[in-house]
CSV table of C-alpha atoms in Angstrom, one decimal:
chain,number,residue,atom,x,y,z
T,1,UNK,CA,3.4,-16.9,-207.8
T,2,UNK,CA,5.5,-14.2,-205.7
T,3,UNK,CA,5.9,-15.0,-202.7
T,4,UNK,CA,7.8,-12.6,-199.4
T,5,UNK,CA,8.3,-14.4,-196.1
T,6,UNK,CA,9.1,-11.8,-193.6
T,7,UNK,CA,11.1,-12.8,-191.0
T,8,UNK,CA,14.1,-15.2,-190.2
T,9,UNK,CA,13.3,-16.4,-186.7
T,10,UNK,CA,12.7,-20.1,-186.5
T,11,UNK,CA,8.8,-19.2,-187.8
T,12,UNK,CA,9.7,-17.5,-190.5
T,13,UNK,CA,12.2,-19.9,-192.0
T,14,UNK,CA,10.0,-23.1,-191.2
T,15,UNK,CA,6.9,-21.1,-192.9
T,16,UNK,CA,9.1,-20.3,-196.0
T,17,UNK,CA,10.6,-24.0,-195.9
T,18,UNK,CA,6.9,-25.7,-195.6
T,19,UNK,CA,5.6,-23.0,-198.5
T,20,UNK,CA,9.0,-23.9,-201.1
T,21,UNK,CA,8.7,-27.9,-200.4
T,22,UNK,CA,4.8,-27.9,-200.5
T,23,UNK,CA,4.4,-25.5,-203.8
T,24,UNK,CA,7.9,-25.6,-205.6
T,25,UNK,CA,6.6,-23.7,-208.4
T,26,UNK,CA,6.5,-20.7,-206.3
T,27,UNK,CA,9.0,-18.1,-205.9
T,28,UNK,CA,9.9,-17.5,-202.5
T,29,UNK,CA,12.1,-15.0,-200.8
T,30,UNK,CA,12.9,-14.4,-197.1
T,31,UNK,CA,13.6,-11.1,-196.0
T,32,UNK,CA,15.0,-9.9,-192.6
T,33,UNK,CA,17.3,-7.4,-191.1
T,34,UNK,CA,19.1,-10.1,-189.0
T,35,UNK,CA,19.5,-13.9,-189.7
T,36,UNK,CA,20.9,-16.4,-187.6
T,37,UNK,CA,22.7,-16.3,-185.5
T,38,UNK,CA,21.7,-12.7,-184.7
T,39,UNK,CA,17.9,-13.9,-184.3
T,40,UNK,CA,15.8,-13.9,-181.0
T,41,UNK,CA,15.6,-17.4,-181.1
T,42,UNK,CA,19.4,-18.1,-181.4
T,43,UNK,CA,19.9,-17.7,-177.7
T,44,UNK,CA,17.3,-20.1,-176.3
T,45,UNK,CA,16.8,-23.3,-174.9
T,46,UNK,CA,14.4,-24.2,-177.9
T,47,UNK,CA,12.3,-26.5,-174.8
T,48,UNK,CA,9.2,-28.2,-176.6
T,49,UNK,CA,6.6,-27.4,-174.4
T,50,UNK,CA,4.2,-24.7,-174.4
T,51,UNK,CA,4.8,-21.5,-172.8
T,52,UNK,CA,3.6,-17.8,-172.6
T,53,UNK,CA,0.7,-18.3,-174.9
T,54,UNK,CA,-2.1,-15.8,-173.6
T,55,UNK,CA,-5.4,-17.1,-173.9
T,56,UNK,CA,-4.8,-18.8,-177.5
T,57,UNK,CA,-7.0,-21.6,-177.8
T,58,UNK,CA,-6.3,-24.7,-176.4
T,59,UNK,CA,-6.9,-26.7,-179.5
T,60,UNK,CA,-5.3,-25.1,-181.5
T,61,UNK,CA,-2.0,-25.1,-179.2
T,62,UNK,CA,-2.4,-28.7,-179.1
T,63,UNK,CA,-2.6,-29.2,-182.9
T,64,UNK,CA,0.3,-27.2,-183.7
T,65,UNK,CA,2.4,-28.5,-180.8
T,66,UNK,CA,1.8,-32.2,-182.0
T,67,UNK,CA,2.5,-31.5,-185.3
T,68,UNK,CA,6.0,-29.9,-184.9
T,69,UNK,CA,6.5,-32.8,-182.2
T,70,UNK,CA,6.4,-35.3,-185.4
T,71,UNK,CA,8.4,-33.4,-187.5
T,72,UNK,CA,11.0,-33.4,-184.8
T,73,UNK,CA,10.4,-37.2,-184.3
T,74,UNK,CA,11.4,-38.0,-187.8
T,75,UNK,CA,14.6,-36.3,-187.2
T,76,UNK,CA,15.4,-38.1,-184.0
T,77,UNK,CA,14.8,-41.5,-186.2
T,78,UNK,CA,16.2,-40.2,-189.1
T,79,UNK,CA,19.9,-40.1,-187.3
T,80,UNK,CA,19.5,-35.8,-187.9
T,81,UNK,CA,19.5,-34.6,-184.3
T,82,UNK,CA,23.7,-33.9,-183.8
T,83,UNK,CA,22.8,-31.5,-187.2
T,84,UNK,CA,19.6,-29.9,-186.1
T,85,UNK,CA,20.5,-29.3,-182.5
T,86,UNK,CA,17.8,-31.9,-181.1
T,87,UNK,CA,18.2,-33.6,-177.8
T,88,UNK,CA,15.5,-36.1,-175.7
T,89,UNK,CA,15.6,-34.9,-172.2
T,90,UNK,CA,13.5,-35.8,-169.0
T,91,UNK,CA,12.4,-33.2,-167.2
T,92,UNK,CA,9.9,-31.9,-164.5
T,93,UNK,CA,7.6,-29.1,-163.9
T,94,UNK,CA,5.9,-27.7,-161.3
T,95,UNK,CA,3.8,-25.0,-160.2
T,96,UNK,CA,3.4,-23.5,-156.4
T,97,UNK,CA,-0.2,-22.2,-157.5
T,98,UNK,CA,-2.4,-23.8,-154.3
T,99,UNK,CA,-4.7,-24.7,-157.0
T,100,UNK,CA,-2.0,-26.4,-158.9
T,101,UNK,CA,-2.0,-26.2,-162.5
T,102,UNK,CA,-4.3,-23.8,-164.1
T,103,UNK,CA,-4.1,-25.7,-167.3
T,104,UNK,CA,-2.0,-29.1,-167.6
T,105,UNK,CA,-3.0,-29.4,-171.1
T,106,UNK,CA,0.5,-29.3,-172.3
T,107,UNK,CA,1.1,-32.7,-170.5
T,108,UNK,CA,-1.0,-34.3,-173.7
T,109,UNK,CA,2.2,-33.5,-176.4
T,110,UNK,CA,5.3,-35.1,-174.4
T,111,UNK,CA,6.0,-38.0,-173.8
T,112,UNK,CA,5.2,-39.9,-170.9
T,113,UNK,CA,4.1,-37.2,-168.7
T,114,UNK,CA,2.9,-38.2,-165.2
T,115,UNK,CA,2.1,-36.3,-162.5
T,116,UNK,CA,4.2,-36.7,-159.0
T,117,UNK,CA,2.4,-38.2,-156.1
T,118,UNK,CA,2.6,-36.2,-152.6
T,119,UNK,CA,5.3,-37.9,-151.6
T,120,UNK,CA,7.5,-36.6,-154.4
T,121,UNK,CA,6.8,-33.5,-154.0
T,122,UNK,CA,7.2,-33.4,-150.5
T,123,UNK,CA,10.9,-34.9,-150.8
T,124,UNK,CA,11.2,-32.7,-154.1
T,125,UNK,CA,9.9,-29.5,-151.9
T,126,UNK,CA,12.7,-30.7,-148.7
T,127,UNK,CA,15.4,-30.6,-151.5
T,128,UNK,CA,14.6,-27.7,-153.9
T,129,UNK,CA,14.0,-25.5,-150.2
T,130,UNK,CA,10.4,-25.0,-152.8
T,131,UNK,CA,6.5,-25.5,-151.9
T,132,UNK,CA,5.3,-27.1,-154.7
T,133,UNK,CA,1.9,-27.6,-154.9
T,134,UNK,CA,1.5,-29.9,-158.5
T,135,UNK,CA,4.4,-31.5,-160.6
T,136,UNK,CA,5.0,-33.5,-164.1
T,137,UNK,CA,7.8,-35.2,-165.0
T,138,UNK,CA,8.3,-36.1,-168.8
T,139,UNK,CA,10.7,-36.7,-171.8
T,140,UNK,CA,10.5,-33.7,-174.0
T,141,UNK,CA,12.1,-32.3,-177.1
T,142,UNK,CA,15.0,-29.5,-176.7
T,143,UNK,CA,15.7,-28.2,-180.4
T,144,UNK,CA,18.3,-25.2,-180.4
T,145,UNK,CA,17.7,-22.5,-183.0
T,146,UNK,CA,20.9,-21.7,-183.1
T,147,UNK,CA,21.5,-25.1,-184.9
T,148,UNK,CA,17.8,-25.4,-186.3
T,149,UNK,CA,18.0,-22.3,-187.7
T,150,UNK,CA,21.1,-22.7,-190.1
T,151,UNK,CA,20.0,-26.0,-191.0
T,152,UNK,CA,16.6,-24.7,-192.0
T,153,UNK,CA,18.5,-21.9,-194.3
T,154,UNK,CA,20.6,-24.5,-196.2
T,155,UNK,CA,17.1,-26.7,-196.6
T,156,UNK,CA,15.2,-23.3,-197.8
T,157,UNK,CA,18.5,-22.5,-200.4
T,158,UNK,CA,18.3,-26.1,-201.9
T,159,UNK,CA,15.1,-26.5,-202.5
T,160,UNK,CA,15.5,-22.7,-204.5
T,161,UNK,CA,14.5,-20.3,-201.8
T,162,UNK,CA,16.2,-17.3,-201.8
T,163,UNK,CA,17.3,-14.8,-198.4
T,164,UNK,CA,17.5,-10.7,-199.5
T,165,UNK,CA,18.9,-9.0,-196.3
T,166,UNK,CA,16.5,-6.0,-195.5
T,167,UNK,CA,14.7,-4.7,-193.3
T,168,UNK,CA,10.9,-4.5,-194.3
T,169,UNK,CA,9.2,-1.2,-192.4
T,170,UNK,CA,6.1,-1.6,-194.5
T,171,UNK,CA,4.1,-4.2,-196.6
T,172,UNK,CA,3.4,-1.5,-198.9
T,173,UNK,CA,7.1,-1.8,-199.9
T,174,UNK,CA,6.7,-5.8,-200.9
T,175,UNK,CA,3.2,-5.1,-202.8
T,176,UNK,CA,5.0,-2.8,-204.5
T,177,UNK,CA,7.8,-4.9,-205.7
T,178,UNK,CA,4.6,-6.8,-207.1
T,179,UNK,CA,4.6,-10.1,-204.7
T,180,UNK,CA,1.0,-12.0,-205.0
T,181,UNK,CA,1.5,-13.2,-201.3
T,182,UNK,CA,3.3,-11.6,-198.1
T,183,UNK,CA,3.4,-14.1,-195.3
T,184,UNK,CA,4.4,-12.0,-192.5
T,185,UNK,CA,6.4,-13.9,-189.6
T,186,UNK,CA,7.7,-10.9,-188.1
T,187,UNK,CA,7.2,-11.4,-184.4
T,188,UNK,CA,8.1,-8.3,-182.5
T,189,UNK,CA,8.2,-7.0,-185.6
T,190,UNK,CA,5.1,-6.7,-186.2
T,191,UNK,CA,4.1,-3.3,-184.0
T,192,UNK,CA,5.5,-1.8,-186.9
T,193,UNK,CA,5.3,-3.5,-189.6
T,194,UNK,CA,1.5,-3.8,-189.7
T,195,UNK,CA,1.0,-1.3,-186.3
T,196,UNK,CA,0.0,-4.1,-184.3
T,197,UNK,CA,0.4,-2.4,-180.5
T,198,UNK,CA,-1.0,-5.4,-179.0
T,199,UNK,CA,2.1,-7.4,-179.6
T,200,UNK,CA,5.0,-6.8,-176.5
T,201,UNK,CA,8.7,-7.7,-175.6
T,202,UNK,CA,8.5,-10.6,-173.3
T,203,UNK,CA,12.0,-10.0,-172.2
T,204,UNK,CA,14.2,-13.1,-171.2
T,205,UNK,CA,17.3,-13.3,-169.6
T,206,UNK,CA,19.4,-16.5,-169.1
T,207,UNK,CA,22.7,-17.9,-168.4
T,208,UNK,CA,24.8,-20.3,-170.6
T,209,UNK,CA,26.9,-22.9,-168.3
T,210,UNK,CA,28.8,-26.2,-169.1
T,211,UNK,CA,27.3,-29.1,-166.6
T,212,UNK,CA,28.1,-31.8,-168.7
T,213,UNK,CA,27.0,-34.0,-165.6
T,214,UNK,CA,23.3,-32.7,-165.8
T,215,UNK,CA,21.0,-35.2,-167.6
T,216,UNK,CA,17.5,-33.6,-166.7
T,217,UNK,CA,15.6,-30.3,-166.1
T,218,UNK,CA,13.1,-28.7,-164.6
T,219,UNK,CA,10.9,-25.4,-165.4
T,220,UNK,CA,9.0,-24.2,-162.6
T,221,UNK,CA,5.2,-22.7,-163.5
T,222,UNK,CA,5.5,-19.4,-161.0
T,223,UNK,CA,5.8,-15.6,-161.8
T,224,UNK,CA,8.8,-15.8,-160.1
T,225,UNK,CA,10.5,-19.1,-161.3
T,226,UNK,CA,13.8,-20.5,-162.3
T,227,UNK,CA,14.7,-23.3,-165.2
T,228,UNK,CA,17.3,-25.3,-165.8
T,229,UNK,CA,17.2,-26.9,-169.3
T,230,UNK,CA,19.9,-29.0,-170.9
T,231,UNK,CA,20.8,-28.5,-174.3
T,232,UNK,CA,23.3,-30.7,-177.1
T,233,UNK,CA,26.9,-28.7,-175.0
T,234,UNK,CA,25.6,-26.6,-172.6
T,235,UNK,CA,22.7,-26.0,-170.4
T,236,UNK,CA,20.5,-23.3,-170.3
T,237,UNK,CA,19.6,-21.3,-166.5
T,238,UNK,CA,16.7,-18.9,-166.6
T,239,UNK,CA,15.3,-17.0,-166.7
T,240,UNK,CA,13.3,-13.7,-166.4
T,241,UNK,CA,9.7,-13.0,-168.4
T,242,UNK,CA,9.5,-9.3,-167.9
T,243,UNK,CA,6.7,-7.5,-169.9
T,244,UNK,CA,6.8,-4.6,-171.9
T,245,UNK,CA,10.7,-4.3,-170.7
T,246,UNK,CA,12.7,-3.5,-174.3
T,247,UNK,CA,16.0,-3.9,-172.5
T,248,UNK,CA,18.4,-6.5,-174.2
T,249,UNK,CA,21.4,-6.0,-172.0
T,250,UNK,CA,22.1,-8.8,-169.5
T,251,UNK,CA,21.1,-7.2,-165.9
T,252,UNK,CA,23.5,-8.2,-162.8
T,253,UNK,CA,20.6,-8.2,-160.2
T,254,UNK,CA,18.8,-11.1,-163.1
T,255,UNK,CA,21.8,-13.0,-163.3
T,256,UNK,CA,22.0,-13.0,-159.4
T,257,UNK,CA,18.4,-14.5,-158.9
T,258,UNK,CA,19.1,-16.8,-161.7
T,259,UNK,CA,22.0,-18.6,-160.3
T,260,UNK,CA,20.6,-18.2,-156.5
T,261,UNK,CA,17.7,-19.9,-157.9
T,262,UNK,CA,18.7,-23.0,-160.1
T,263,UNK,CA,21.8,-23.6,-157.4
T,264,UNK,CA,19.4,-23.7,-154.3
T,265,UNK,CA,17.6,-26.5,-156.4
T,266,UNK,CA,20.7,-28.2,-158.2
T,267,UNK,CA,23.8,-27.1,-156.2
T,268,UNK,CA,26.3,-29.1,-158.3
T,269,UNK,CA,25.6,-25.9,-160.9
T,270,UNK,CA,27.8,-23.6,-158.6
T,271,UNK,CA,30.4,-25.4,-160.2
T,272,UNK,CA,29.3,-24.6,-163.6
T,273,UNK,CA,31.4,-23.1,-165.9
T,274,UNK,CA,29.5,-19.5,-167.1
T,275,UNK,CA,29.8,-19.5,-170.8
T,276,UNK,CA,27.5,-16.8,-171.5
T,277,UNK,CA,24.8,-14.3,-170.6
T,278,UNK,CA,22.0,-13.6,-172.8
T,279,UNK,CA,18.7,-11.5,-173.3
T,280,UNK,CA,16.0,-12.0,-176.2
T,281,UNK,CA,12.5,-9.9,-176.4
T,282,UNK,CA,9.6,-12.7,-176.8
T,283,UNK,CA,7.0,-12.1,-179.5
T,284,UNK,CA,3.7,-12.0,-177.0
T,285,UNK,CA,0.8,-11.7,-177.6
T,286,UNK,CA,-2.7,-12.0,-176.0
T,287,UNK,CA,-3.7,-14.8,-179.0
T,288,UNK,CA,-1.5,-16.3,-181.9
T,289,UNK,CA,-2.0,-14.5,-185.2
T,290,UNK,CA,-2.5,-17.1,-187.8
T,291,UNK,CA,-5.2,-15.9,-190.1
T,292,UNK,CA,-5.3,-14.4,-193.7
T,293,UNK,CA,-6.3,-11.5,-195.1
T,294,UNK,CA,-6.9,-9.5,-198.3
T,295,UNK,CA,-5.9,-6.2,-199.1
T,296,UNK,CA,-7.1,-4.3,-201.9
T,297,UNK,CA,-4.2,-2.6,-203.7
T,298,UNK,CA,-4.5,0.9,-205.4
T,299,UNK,CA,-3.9,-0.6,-209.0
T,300,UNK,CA,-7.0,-3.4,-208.5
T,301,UNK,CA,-5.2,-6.0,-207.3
T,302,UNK,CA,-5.9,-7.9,-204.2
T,303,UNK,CA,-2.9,-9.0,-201.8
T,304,UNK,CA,-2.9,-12.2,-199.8
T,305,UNK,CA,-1.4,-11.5,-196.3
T,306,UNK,CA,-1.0,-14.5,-194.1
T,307,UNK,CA,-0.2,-13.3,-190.8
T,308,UNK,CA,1.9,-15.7,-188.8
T,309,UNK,CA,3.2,-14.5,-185.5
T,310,UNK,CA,2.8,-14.0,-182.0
T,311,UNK,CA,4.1,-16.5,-180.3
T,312,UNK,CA,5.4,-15.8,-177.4
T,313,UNK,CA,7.8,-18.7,-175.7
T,314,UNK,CA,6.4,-21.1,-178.0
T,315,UNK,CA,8.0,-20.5,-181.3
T,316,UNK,CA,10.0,-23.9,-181.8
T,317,UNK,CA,7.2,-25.9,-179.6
T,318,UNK,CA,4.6,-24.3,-182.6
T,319,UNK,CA,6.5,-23.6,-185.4
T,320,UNK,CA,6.1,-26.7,-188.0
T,321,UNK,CA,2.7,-26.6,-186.9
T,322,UNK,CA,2.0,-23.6,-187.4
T,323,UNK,CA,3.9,-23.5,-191.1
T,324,UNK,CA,1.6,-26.5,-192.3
T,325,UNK,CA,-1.3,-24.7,-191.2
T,326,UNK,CA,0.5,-21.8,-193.5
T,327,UNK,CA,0.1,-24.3,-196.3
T,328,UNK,CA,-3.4,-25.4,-195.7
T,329,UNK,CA,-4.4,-21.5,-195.9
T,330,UNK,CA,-2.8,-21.4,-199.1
T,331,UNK,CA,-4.5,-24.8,-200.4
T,332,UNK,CA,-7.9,-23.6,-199.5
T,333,UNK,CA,-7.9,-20.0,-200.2
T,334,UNK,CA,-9.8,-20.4,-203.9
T,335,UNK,CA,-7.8,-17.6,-205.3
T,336,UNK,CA,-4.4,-18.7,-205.0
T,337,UNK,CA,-6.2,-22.5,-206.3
T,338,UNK,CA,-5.1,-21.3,-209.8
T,339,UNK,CA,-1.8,-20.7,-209.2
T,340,UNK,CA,-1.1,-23.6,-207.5
């Protein structure tokens, strides 16, 4: 069995890791125009928590997020987290919605989430100049891609993946190179590669500072709203979530409201050493694409397409749960059940 993974963001390389490991008779070849560290992913804060999911359902961003959480556990007990970029931070959030939280689902796959009383948000509000209306605080996850993703590459290689450095316009080109299955991770990508218009650049801009001294973080839930998120050496200030916007050059007037905004909460970051400013488009998408499907090639043969992407700001909070889901499609599709 032939098998193309399209894409080397941190859903591509976990779907082509979980396919190799779980079917190790397969053949399976990534392919992408950029790998890390020139991925969209390579620039975030990798925060465990879902975010920017559209109206995907609920369950199923509870499932996947779980999932990936105990992948990540078994890393953090396994002594892996200095190689994998993994870090157990406490953090808040906190929405200014006068209904509060639309949906506080999300509280259900961290750890220890509980939600402040009115007096803490009151002194939180005083501090943070802010007019909260809800607020969690929790311990969370923060896995960066831009360690995650390397070490998911040299996992991939051992196990006999192999990466090919190109830049797939068309699934017509890997059917024609004769693969049985195309598992198509392309995020963004995806507009063209299988004209999917209903995909958009989320774009994000954040700041990269030193504040060694900061041991917790905080995302607010608003339209308009900051985050500060620690990561293994540095800490990550955001951000922007501008739709449709294509731009990936850092914008001074975005960088302005993003330090005016985490200083008037934290001011010990105006001391902050800038290290870097960044911008990555996010893969959104009204609902996750996970699905299969079966095209009928011109010679009689059909092609297995498992469409993985669409993920929005989710992609490390989702992604092992999503590749195992990968592998179940595989396992229960009766055609492939021969090949297995």
């Amino acid at each position: 069995m032939r098998v193309a993974v399209v894409g080397a963001g941190v859903i591509g390389m976990t779907s082509a890791l979980a396919v190799k490991e779980a079917f190790p008779r397969f053949e399976v070849h990534v392919f992408a125009n950029e790998f890390s560290p020139g991925t969209t992913g390579d620039g975030s804060a990798g925060l465990c928590c879902p975010y920017l999911l559209g109206n995907t359902p609920r369950d199923k961003v509870l499932e996947w997020s779980r999932i990936t959480r105990r992948w990540l556990e078994k890393f953090w007990k396994a002594g892996l987290a200095s190689e994998v970029g993994l870090s157990l931070v406490p953090m808040y959030r906190f929405t200014s919605d006068p209904d509060g939280f639309s949906d506080s689902s999300w509280s259900e796959v961290v750890y220890g989430a509980h939600r402040l009383s009115e007096k803490e948000l009151e002194k939180l509000n005083e501090e943070h100049k802010t007019n909260y209306t809800e607020g969690f605080m929790f311990l969370t996850y923060t896995v960066e891609p831009v360690r995650l993703l390397p070490w998911l590459t040299d996992q991939f290689l051992r196990v006999g993946g192999e990466i090919r450095k190109r830049k797939i316009h068309r699934l017509t080109e890997l059917i024609d190179d004769k693969y049985d299955l195309i598992i198509n991770c392309s995020g963004l990508g995806a507009r063209e590669l299988v004209n999917d218009d209903t995909v958009i650049p989320i774009r994000g801009q954040v700041t990269k500072v030193t504040a060694s001294w900061l041991m917790h973080g905080f995302v607010e839930d608003d339209d308009h709203g900051n985050y500060v998120i620690p990561n293994v050496d540095s800490v990550i200030l955001g951000g922007t979530h501008q739709e449709n916007d294509f731009d990936c050059t850092p914008r001074k007037e975005d960088a302005q409201f993003i330090s005016t905004g985490c200083c008037r909460k934290l001011p010990s970051l105006k001391n902050a050493k800038v290290v870097k400013k960044w911008v990555g488009l996010r893969p959104g998408r009204e609902e996750v694409r996970l699905e299969l499907e079966v095209l009928k090639h011109s010679e009689g043969r059909e092609i297995m397409i498992i469409h993985n992407y669409g993920h929005g700001g989710s992609g490390v909070t989702l992604c092992w749960g999503c590749a195992s889901n990968v592998t179940k499609i595989i396992r229960d599709t009766s055609k492939l059940k021969s090949n297995l």
